[in-house]
JSON list of C-alpha atoms in Angstrom, two decimals:
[
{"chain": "A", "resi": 1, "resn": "UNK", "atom": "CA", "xyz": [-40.20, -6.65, 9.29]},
{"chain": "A", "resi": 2, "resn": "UNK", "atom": "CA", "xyz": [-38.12, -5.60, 12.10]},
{"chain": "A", "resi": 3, "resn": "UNK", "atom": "CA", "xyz": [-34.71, -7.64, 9.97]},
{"chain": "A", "resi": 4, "resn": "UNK", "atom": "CA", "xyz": [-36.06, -5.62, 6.73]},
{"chain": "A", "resi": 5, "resn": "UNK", "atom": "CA", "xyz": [-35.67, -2.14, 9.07]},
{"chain": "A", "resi": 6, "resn": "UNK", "atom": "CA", "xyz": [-32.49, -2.96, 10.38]},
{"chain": "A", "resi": 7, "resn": "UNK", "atom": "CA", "xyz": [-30.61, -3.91, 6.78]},
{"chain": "A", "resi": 8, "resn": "UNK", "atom": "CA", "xyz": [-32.65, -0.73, 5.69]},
{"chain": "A", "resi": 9, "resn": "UNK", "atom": "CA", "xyz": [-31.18, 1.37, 8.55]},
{"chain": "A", "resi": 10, "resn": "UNK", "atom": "CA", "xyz": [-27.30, -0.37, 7.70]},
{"chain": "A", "resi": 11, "resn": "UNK", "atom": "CA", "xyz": [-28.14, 0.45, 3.52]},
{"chain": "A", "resi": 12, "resn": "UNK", "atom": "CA", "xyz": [-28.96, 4.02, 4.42]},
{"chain": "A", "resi": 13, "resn": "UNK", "atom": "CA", "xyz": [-26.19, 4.99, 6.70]},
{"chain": "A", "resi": 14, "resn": "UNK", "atom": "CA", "xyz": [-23.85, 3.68, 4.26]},
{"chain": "A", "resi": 15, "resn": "UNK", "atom": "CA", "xyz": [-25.39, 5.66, 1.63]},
{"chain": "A", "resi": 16, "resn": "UNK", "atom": "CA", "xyz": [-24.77, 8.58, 3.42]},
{"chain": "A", "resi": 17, "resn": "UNK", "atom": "CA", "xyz": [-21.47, 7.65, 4.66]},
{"chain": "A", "resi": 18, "resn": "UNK", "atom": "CA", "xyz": [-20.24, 7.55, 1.25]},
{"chain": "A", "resi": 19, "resn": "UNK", "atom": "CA", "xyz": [-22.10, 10.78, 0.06]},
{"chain": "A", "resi": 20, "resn": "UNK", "atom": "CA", "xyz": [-19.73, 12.31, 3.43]},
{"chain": "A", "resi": 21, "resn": "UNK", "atom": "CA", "xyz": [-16.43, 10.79, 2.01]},
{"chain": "A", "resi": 22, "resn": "UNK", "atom": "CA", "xyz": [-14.60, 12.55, -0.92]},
{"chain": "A", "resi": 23, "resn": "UNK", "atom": "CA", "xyz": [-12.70, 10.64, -3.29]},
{"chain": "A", "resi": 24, "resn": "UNK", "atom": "CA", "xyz": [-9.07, 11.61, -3.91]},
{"chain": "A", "resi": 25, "resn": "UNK", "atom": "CA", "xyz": [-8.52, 13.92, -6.60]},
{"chain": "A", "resi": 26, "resn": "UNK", "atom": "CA", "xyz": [-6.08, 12.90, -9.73]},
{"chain": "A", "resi": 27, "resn": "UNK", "atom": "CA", "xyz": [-5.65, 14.97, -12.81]},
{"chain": "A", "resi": 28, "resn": "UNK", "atom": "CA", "xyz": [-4.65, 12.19, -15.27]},
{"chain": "A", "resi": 29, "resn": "UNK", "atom": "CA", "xyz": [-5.78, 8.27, -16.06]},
{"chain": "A", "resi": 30, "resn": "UNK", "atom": "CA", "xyz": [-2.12, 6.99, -14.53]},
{"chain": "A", "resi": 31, "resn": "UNK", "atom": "CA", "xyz": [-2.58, 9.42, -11.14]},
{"chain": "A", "resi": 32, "resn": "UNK", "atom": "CA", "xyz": [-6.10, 7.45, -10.82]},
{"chain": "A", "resi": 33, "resn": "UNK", "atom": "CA", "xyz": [-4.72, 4.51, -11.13]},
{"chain": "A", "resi": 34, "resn": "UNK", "atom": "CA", "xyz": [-1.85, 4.72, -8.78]},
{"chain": "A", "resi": 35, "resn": "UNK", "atom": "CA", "xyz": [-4.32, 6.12, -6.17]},
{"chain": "A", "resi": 36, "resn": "UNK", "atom": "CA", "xyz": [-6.51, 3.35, -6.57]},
{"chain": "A", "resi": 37, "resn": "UNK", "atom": "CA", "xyz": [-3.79, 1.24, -6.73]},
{"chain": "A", "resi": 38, "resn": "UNK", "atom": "CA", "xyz": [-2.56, 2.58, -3.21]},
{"chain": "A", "resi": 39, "resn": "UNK", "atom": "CA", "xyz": [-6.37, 2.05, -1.93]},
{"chain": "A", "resi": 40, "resn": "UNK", "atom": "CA", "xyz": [-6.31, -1.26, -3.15]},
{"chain": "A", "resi": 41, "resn": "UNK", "atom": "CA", "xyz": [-3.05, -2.53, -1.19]},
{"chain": "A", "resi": 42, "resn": "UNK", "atom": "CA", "xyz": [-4.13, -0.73, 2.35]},
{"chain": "A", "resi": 43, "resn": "UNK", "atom": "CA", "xyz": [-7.56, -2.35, 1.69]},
{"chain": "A", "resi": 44, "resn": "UNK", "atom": "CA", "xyz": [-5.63, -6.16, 1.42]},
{"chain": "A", "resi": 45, "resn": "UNK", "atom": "CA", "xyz": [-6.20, -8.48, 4.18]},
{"chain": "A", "resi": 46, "resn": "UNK", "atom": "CA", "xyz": [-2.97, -9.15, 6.17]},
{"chain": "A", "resi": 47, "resn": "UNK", "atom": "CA", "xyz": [-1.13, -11.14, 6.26]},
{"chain": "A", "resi": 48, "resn": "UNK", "atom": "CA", "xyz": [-0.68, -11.08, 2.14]},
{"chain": "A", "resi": 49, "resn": "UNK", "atom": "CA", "xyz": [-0.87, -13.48, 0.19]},
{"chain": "A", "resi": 50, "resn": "UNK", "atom": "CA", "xyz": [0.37, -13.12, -3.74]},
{"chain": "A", "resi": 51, "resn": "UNK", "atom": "CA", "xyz": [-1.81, -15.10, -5.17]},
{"chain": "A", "resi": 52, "resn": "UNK", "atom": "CA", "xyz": [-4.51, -12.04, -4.12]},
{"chain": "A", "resi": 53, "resn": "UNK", "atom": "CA", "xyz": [-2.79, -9.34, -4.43]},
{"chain": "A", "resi": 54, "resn": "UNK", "atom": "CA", "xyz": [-1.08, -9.62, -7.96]},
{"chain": "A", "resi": 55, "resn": "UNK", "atom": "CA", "xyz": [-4.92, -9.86, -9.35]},
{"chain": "A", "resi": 56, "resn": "UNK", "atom": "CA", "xyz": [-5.76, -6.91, -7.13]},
{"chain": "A", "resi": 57, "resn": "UNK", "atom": "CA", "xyz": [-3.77, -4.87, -8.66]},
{"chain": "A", "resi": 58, "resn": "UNK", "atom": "CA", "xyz": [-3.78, -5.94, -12.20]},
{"chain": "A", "resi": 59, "resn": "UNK", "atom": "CA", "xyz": [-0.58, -7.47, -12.58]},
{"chain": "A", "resi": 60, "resn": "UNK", "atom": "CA", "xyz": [1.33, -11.16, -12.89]},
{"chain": "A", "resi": 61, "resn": "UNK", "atom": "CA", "xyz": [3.78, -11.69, -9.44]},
{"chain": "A", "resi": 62, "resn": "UNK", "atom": "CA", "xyz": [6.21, -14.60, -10.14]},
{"chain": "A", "resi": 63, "resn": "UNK", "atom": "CA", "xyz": [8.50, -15.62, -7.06]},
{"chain": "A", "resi": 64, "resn": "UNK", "atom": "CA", "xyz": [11.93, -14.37, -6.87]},
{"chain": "A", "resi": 65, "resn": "UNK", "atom": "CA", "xyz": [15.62, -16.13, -5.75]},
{"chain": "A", "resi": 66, "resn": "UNK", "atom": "CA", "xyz": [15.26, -14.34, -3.09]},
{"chain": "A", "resi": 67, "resn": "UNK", "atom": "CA", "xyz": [12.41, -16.01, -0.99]},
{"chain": "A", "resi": 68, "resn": "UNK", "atom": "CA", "xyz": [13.65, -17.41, 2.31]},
{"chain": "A", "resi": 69, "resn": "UNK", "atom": "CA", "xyz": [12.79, -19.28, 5.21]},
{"chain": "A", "resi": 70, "resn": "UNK", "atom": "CA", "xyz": [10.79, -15.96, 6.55]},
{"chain": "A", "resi": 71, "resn": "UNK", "atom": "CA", "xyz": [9.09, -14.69, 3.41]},
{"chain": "A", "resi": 72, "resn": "UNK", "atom": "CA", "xyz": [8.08, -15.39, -0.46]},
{"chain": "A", "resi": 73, "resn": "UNK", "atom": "CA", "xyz": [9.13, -12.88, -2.48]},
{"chain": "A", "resi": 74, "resn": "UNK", "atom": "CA", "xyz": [7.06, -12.16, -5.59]},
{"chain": "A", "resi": 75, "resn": "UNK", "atom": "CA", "xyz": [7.58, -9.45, -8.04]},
{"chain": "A", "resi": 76, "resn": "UNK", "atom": "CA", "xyz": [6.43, -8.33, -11.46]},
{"chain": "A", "resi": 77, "resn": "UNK", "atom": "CA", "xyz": [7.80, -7.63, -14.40]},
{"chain": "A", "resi": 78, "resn": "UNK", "atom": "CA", "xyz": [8.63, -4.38, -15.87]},
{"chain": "A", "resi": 79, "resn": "UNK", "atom": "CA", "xyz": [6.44, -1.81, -17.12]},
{"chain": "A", "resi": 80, "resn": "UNK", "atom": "CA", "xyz": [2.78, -1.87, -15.70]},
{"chain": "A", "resi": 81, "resn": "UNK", "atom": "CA", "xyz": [1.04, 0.91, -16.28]},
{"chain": "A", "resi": 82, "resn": "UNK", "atom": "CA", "xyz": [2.52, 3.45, -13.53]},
{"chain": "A", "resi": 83, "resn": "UNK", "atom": "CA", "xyz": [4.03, 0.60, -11.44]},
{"chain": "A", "resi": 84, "resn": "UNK", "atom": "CA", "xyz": [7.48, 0.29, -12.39]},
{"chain": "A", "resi": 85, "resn": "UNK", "atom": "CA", "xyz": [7.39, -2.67, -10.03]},
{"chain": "A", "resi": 86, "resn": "UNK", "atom": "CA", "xyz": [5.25, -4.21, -7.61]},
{"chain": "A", "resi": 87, "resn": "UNK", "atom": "CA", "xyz": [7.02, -6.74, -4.92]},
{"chain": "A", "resi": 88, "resn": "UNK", "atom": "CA", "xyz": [4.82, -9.02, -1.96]},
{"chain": "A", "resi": 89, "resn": "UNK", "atom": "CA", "xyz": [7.01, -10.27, 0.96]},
{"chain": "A", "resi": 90, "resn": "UNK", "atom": "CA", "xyz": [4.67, -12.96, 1.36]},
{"chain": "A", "resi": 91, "resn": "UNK", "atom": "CA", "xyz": [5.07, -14.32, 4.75]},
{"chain": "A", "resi": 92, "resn": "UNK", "atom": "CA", "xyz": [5.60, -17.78, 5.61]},
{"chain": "A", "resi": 93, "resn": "UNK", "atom": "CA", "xyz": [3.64, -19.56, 8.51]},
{"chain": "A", "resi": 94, "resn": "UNK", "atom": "CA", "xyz": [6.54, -18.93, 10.99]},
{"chain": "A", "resi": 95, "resn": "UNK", "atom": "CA", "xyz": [6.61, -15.73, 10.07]},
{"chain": "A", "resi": 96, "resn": "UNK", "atom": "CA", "xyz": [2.53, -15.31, 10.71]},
{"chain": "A", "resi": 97, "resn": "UNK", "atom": "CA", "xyz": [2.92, -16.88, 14.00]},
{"chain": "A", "resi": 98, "resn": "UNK", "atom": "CA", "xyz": [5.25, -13.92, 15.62]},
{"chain": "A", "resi": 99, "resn": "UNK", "atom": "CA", "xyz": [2.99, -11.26, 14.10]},
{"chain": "A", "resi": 100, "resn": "UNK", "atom": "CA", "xyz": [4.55, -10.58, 10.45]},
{"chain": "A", "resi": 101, "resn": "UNK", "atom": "CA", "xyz": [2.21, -10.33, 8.01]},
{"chain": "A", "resi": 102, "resn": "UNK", "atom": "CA", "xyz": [4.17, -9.86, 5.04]},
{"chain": "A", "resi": 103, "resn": "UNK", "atom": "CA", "xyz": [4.65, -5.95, 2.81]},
{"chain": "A", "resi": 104, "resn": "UNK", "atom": "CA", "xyz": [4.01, -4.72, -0.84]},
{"chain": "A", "resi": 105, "resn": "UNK", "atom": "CA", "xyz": [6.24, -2.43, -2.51]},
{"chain": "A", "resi": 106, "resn": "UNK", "atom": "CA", "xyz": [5.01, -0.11, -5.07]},
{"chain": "A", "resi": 107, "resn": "UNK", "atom": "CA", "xyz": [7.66, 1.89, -7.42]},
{"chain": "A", "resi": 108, "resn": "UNK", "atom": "CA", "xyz": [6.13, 4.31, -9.65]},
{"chain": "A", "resi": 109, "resn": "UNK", "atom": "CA", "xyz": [7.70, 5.66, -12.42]},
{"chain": "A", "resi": 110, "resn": "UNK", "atom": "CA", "xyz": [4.48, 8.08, -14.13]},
{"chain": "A", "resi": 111, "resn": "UNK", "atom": "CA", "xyz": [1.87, 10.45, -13.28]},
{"chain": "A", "resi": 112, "resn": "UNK", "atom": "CA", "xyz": [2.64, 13.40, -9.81]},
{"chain": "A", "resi": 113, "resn": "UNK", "atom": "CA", "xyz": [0.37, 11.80, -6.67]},
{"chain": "A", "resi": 114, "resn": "UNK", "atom": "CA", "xyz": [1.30, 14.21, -4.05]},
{"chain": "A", "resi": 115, "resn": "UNK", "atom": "CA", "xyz": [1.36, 13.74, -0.20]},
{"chain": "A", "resi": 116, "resn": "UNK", "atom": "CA", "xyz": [-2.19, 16.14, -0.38]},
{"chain": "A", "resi": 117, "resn": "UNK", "atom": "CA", "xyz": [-3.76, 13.28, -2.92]},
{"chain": "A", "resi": 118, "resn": "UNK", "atom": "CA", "xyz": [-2.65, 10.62, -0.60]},
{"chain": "A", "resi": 119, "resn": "UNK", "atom": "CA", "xyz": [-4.08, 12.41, 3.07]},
{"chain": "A", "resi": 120, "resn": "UNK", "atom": "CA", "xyz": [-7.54, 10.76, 2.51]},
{"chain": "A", "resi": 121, "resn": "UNK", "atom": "CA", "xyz": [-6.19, 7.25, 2.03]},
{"chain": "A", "resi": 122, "resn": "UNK", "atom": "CA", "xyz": [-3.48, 7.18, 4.42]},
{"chain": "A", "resi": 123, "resn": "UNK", "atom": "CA", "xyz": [-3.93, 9.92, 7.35]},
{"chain": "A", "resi": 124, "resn": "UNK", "atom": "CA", "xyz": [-1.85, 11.92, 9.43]},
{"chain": "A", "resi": 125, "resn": "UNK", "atom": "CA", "xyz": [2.21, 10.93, 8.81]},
{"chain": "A", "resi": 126, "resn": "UNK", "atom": "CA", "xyz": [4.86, 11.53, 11.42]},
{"chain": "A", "resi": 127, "resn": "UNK", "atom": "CA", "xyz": [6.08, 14.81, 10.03]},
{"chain": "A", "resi": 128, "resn": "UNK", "atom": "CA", "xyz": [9.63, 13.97, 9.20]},
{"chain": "A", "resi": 129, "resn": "UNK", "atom": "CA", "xyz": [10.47, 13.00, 6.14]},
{"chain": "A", "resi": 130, "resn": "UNK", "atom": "CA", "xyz": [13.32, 10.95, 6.00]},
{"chain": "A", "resi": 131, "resn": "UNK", "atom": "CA", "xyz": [16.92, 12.53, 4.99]},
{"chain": "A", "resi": 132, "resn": "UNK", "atom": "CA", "xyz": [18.83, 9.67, 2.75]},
{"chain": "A", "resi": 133, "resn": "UNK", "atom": "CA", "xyz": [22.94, 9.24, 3.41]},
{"chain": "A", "resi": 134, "resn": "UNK", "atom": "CA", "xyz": [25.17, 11.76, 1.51]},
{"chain": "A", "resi": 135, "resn": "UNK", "atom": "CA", "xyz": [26.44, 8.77, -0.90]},
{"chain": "A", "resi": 136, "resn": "UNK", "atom": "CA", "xyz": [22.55, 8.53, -2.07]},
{"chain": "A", "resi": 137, "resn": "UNK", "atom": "CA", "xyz": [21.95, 9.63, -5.34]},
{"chain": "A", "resi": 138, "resn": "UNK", "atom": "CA", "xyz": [20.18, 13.20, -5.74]},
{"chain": "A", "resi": 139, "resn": "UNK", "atom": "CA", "xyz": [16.61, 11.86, -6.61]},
{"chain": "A", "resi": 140, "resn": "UNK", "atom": "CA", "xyz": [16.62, 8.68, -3.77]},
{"chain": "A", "resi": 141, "resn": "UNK", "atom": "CA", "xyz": [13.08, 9.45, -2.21]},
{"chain": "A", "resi": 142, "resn": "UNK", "atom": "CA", "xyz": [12.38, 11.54, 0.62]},
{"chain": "A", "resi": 143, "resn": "UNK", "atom": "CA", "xyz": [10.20, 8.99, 2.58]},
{"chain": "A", "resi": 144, "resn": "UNK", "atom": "CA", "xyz": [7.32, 9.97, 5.20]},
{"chain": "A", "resi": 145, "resn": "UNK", "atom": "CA", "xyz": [5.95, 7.26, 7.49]},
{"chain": "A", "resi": 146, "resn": "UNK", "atom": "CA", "xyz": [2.23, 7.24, 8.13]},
{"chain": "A", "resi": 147, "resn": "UNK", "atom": "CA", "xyz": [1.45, 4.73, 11.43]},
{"chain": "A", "resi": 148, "resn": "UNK", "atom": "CA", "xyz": [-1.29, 2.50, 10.90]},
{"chain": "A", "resi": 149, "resn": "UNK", "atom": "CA", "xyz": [-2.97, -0.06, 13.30]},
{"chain": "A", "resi": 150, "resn": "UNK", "atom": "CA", "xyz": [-1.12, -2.97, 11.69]},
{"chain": "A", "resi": 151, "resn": "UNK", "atom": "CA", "xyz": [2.08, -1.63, 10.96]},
{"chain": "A", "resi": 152, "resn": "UNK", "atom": "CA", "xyz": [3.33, 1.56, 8.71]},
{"chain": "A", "resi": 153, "resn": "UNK", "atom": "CA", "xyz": [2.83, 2.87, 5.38]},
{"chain": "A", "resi": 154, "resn": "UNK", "atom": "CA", "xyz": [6.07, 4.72, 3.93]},
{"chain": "A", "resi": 155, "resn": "UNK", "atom": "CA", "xyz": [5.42, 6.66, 0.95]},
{"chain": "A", "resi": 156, "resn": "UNK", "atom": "CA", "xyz": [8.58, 7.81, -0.98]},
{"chain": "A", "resi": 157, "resn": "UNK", "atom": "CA", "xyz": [8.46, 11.25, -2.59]},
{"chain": "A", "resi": 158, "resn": "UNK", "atom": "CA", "xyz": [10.87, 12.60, -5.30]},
{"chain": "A", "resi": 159, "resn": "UNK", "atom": "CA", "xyz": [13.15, 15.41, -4.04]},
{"chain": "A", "resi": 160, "resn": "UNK", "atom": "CA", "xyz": [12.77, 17.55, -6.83]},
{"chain": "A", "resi": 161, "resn": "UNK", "atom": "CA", "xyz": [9.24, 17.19, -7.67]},
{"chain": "A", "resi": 162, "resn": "UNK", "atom": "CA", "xyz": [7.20, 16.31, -4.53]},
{"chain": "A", "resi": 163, "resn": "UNK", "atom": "CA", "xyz": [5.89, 13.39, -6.49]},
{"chain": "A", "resi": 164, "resn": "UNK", "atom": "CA", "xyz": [5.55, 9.93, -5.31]},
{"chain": "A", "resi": 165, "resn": "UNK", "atom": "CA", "xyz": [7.80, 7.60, -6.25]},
{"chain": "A", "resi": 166, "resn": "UNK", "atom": "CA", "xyz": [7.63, 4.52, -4.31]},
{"chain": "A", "resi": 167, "resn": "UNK", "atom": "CA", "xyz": [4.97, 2.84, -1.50]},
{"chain": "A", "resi": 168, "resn": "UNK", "atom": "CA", "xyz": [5.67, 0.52, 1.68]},
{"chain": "A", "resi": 169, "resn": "UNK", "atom": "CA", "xyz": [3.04, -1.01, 3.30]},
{"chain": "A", "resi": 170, "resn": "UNK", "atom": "CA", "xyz": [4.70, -3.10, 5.93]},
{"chain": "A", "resi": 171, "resn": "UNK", "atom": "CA", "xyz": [2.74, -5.35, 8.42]},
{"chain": "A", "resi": 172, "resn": "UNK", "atom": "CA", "xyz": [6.31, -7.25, 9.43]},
{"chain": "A", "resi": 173, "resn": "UNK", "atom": "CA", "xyz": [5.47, -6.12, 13.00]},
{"chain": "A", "resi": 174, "resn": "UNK", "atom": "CA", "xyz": [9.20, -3.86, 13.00]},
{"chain": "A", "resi": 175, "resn": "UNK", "atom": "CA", "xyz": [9.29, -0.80, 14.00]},
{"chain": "A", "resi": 176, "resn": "UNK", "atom": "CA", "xyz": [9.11, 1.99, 11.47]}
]
């Protein structure tokens, strides 16, 4: 009885936990799906491993030329939905053993996710968003770094627009 109360107790509080906790908001199917894809990479055990997260998110990773003696590199091919491209710096064991558990890159190339969507999944940022050289092309993202625990989350924003273009969630242990 007193196990039955306790798992009741935990079932409840979650229940109302998740009643608390407001989804992000997206206007279209491909702005659901990139949030969801975002929610789905922070929510990926570190270090990363390809073999999970290509499923995760829905999409075939095949390793790249340039893997090395530090990380794997996987990537996808072109056109998945709103993921122009997803990468996984898969981290090899000496790489694990000093603390780097791998990254994911996200590019997006559809739908207008906004720094506002993105507050409940990834939290405060740093405030500064990032100001690329003069040589950079007009629409290279603006990127704001959000600090996490593990490592950082950049999130690259189109100048123009305000939408996001690109995601970063690096647990390589370097400084953002």
């Amino acid at each position: 009885p007193r196990l039955r109360w306790v798992a009741l107790s935990v079932l409840c509080s979650m229940v109302l936990l998740a009643s608390c906790v407001s989804p992000p908001s997206a206007s279209s199917p491909d702005e659901a799906r990139v949030l969801a894809g975002v929610e789905t990479v922070l929510a990926r055990p570190r270090p990363y491993v390809a073999a999970e997260v290509g499923p995760a998110l829905g999409v075939v990773l095949t390793e790249t030329a340039a893997s090395n003696a530090f990380f794997h590199v996987w990537a996808s091919a072109d056109g998945l939905g709103p993921f122009a491209s997803v990468e996984v710096r898969e981290p090899q064991a000496r790489s694990v053993e000093r603390g780097r558990n791998g990254m994911i890159l996200l590019t997006l190339e559809a739908g207008c996710v906004t720094a506002a969507d993105l507050a409940p999944l990834v939290g405060p940022s740093d405030g500064v968003p990032s100001t690329p050289s003069p040589e950079a092309p007009a629409d290279t993202p603006r990127y704001v770094v959000h600090p996490a625990p593990w490592g950082v989350v950049r999130l690259g924003y189109a100048p123009e627009s305000g939408c996001l273009r690109s995601v970063v969630v690096d647990a390589t242990g370097v400084p953002a």
